[in-house]
PDB file of C-alpha atoms in Angstrom:
ATOM      1  CA  MET A   1      12.730 -20.336  17.919  1.00  0.00           C
ATOM      2  CA  THR A   2       9.507 -20.442  16.629  1.00  0.00           C
ATOM      3  CA  ALA A   3       7.680 -22.278  13.729  1.00  0.00           C
ATOM      4  CA  SER A   4       4.356 -22.637  12.457  1.00  0.00           C
ATOM      5  CA  LEU A   5       1.363 -24.783  14.328  1.00  0.00           C
ATOM      6  CA  THR A   6       0.900 -26.776  11.087  1.00  0.00           C
ATOM      7  CA  CYS A   7       4.732 -28.156  10.961  1.00  0.00           C
ATOM      8  CA  PHE A   8       5.759 -28.393  14.335  1.00  0.00           C
ATOM      9  CA  CYS A   9       7.004 -31.838  14.906  1.00  0.00           C
ATOM     10  CA  GLY A  10       5.287 -33.081  11.702  1.00  0.00           C
ATOM     11  CA  ILE A  11       1.790 -33.167  13.491  1.00  0.00           C
ATOM     12  CA  LEU A  12      -0.571 -31.758  12.267  1.00  0.00           C
ATOM     13  CA  PRO A  13      -3.922 -30.009  14.011  1.00  0.00           C
ATOM     14  CA  GLU A  14      -6.156 -31.450  11.738  1.00  0.00           C
ATOM     15  CA  ALA A  15      -4.683 -35.104  12.943  1.00  0.00           C
ATOM     16  CA  GLY A  16      -6.683 -34.102  16.542  1.00  0.00           C
ATOM     17  CA  TYR A  17      -3.477 -33.029  18.083  1.00  0.00           C
ATOM     18  CA  ASN A  18      -3.276 -29.304  19.238  1.00  0.00           C
ATOM     19  CA  ASP A  19      -0.409 -27.480  20.873  1.00  0.00           C
ATOM     20  CA  SER A  20      -2.102 -27.622  24.229  1.00  0.00           C
ATOM     21  CA  ASP A  21      -1.685 -31.154  24.251  1.00  0.00           C
ATOM     22  CA  MET A  22       1.925 -31.225  23.662  1.00  0.00           C
ATOM     23  CA  GLY A  23       2.444 -28.654  26.472  1.00  0.00           C
ATOM     24  CA  LEU A  24       2.998 -25.840  23.991  1.00  0.00           C
ATOM     25  CA  THR A  25       1.956 -22.281  24.023  1.00  0.00           C
ATOM     26  CA  SER A  26       0.769 -20.427  21.276  1.00  0.00           C
ATOM     27  CA  ILE A  27       0.630 -17.076  20.302  1.00  0.00           C
ATOM     28  CA  LYS A  28      -0.886 -16.147  16.983  1.00  0.00           C
ATOM     29  CA  GLY A  29       0.263 -18.833  15.256  1.00  0.00           C
ATOM     30  CA  LYS A  30       3.415 -19.300  16.392  1.00  0.00           C
ATOM     31  CA  VAL A  31       4.715 -22.205  19.024  1.00  0.00           C
ATOM     32  CA  SER A  32       7.095 -20.992  22.320  1.00  0.00           C
ATOM     33  CA  MET A  33       8.971 -23.060  24.138  1.00  0.00           C
ATOM     34  CA  PRO A  34       7.201 -25.774  26.276  1.00  0.00           C
ATOM     35  CA  ASN A  35       5.411 -25.788  29.307  1.00  0.00           C
ATOM     36  CA  THR A  36       6.805 -27.597  32.478  1.00  0.00           C
ATOM     37  CA  ARG A  37       5.698 -28.795  35.375  1.00  0.00           C
ATOM     38  CA  ALA A  38       7.568 -28.497  39.442  1.00  0.00           C
ATOM     39  CA  HIS A  39       6.443 -30.475  42.296  1.00  0.00           C
ATOM     40  CA  LEU A  40       7.667 -28.389  45.489  1.00  0.00           C
ATOM     41  CA  LEU A  41       8.439 -29.526  48.767  1.00  0.00           C
ATOM     42  CA  ILE A  42       8.543 -26.377  51.414  1.00  0.00           C
ATOM     43  CA  SER A  43       9.723 -26.805  54.900  1.00  0.00           C
ATOM     44  CA  GLY A  44       9.916 -24.295  57.631  1.00  0.00           C
ATOM     45  CA  ARG A  45       7.641 -22.044  59.780  1.00  0.00           C
ATOM     46  CA  VAL A  46       4.807 -22.733  56.429  1.00  0.00           C
ATOM     47  CA  GLN A  47       1.590 -23.915  58.210  1.00  0.00           C
ATOM     48  CA  GLY A  48      -0.821 -21.602  60.105  1.00  0.00           C
ATOM     49  CA  VAL A  49       0.773 -18.288  58.250  1.00  0.00           C
ATOM     50  CA  PHE A  50      -1.555 -18.396  55.273  1.00  0.00           C
ATOM     51  CA  TYR A  51       1.176 -19.718  53.157  1.00  0.00           C
ATOM     52  CA  ARG A  52      -1.255 -21.543  50.822  1.00  0.00           C
ATOM     53  CA  ALA A  53      -3.605 -18.718  50.383  1.00  0.00           C
ATOM     54  CA  PHE A  54      -0.042 -16.497  49.604  1.00  0.00           C
ATOM     55  CA  THR A  55       0.882 -19.443  46.953  1.00  0.00           C
ATOM     56  CA  GLU A  56      -2.201 -19.701  44.841  1.00  0.00           C
ATOM     57  CA  ASP A  57      -2.494 -15.681  44.843  1.00  0.00           C
ATOM     58  CA  ALA A  58       1.430 -16.129  43.337  1.00  0.00           C
ATOM     59  CA  ALA A  59       0.066 -18.617  40.852  1.00  0.00           C
ATOM     60  CA  GLN A  60      -2.680 -17.097  40.079  1.00  0.00           C
ATOM     61  CA  LEU A  61      -1.467 -14.041  38.993  1.00  0.00           C
ATOM     62  CA  LEU A  62       1.242 -15.466  36.809  1.00  0.00           C
ATOM     63  CA  GLY A  63      -0.955 -17.690  35.003  1.00  0.00           C
ATOM     64  CA  LEU A  64       0.036 -21.082  36.644  1.00  0.00           C
ATOM     65  CA  LYS A  65      -2.190 -24.126  37.319  1.00  0.00           C
ATOM     66  CA  GLY A  66      -1.816 -27.032  39.479  1.00  0.00           C
ATOM     67  CA  TRP A  67      -2.446 -26.986  43.273  1.00  0.00           C
ATOM     68  CA  VAL A  68      -1.052 -26.688  47.305  1.00  0.00           C
ATOM     69  CA  LYS A  69      -1.735 -28.381  50.207  1.00  0.00           C
ATOM     70  CA  ASN A  70      -0.536 -28.860  53.646  1.00  0.00           C
ATOM     71  CA  ARG A  71       1.560 -31.872  54.775  1.00  0.00           C
ATOM     72  CA  SER A  72       0.880 -34.056  58.101  1.00  0.00           C
ATOM     73  CA  ASP A  73       4.685 -33.621  58.551  1.00  0.00           C
ATOM     74  CA  GLY A  74       4.297 -29.823  58.846  1.00  0.00           C
ATOM     75  CA  ASN A  75       5.652 -28.764  55.375  1.00  0.00           C
ATOM     76  CA  VAL A  76       3.407 -27.579  52.521  1.00  0.00           C
ATOM     77  CA  GLU A  77       3.745 -29.526  48.708  1.00  0.00           C
ATOM     78  CA  ALA A  78       2.837 -27.715  45.604  1.00  0.00           C
ATOM     79  CA  VAL A  79       2.792 -28.644  41.904  1.00  0.00           C
ATOM     80  CA  PHE A  80       3.228 -25.764  39.430  1.00  0.00           C
ATOM     81  CA  GLU A  81       2.314 -26.187  35.684  1.00  0.00           C
ATOM     82  CA  GLY A  82       3.007 -23.695  33.052  1.00  0.00           C
ATOM     83  CA  LYS A  83       5.935 -21.792  31.475  1.00  0.00           C
ATOM     84  CA  LYS A  84       9.197 -22.313  33.204  1.00  0.00           C
ATOM     85  CA  GLU A  85       9.909 -18.608  33.700  1.00  0.00           C
ATOM     86  CA  ASP A  86       6.410 -18.334  35.366  1.00  0.00           C
ATOM     87  CA  ILE A  87       7.088 -20.883  37.408  1.00  0.00           C
ATOM     88  CA  GLU A  88      10.793 -19.873  38.798  1.00  0.00           C
ATOM     89  CA  SER A  89       9.239 -16.399  39.528  1.00  0.00           C
ATOM     90  CA  ALA A  90       6.356 -18.834  41.376  1.00  0.00           C
ATOM     91  CA  ILE A  91       9.167 -20.523  43.260  1.00  0.00           C
ATOM     92  CA  HIS A  92      11.401 -17.351  44.055  1.00  0.00           C
ATOM     93  CA  SER A  93       8.040 -16.037  45.826  1.00  0.00           C
ATOM     94  CA  CYS A  94       7.416 -19.178  47.575  1.00  0.00           C
ATOM     95  CA  TYR A  95      11.292 -18.367  49.341  1.00  0.00           C
ATOM     96  CA  LYS A  96       9.529 -15.209  50.447  1.00  0.00           C
ATOM     97  CA  GLY A  97       6.153 -16.264  51.700  1.00  0.00           C
ATOM     98  CA  PRO A  98       3.620 -14.366  53.615  1.00  0.00           C
ATOM     99  CA  PRO A  99       4.865 -12.133  56.421  1.00  0.00           C
ATOM    100  CA  ALA A 100       4.657 -14.432  59.037  1.00  0.00           C
ATOM    101  CA  ALA A 101       6.024 -17.436  57.412  1.00  0.00           C
ATOM    102  CA  LYS A 102       9.788 -18.782  57.535  1.00  0.00           C
ATOM    103  CA  VAL A 103      11.006 -20.804  54.535  1.00  0.00           C
ATOM    104  CA  ASN A 104      14.004 -22.778  55.406  1.00  0.00           C
ATOM    105  CA  ASN A 105      14.091 -24.998  51.961  1.00  0.00           C
ATOM    106  CA  ILE A 106      12.253 -25.748  49.410  1.00  0.00           C
ATOM    107  CA  GLU A 107      13.112 -29.173  47.403  1.00  0.00           C
ATOM    108  CA  VAL A 108      11.918 -28.972  43.478  1.00  0.00           C
ATOM    109  CA  LYS A 109      11.321 -31.734  41.245  1.00  0.00           C
ATOM    110  CA  TRP A 110      10.994 -30.695  37.695  1.00  0.00           C
ATOM    111  CA  GLU A 111       8.606 -33.438  35.839  1.00  0.00           C
ATOM    112  CA  ASP A 112       7.131 -33.492  32.351  1.00  0.00           C
ATOM    113  CA  PHE A 113       4.065 -30.974  31.718  1.00  0.00           C
ATOM    114  CA  LYS A 114       0.986 -33.372  32.047  1.00  0.00           C
ATOM    115  CA  ASN A 115      -1.778 -30.777  31.550  1.00  0.00           C
ATOM    116  CA  GLU A 116      -4.284 -32.200  34.010  1.00  0.00           C
ATOM    117  CA  PHE A 117      -5.387 -28.962  35.665  1.00  0.00           C
ATOM    118  CA  ASP A 118      -7.603 -26.245  34.962  1.00  0.00           C
ATOM    119  CA  THR A 119      -7.227 -23.717  37.623  1.00  0.00           C
ATOM    120  CA  PHE A 120      -4.614 -23.692  40.349  1.00  0.00           C
ATOM    121  CA  SER A 121      -6.304 -24.200  44.062  1.00  0.00           C
ATOM    122  CA  VAL A 122      -5.540 -24.912  47.237  1.00  0.00           C
ATOM    123  CA  ARG A 123      -6.138 -28.849  48.612  1.00  0.00           C
ATOM    124  CA  TYR A 124      -7.575 -29.815  51.610  1.00  0.00           C
ATOM    125  CA  PHE A 125      -6.638 -33.466  51.812  1.00  0.00           C
TER     126      PHE A 125
END
């Protein structure tokens, strides 16, 4: 389903809103499905095995934004923002991980798109 940007939800671009304000992806004046956000908690042997770098590479290849970080409890936490199908691909990659990783579980919490990131990065705090 697509619609012109000038009539989607009755919000006009001239009014100071644009497609990214609403978490939408536009292609040649058309509006596609809204972006979303997923918050992940990854458990298993996921620290000290280049898991964060692997996740950063996967997210950047898919055009996702957000972050990944080690947690003090031995797990890895990540937030992805972008198209749902791209996030699902990233989650699939996260189950595989780098060669030395052994992922036991990934908890995924789907959240509303916030558009708060410019890139995908590794956090160190």
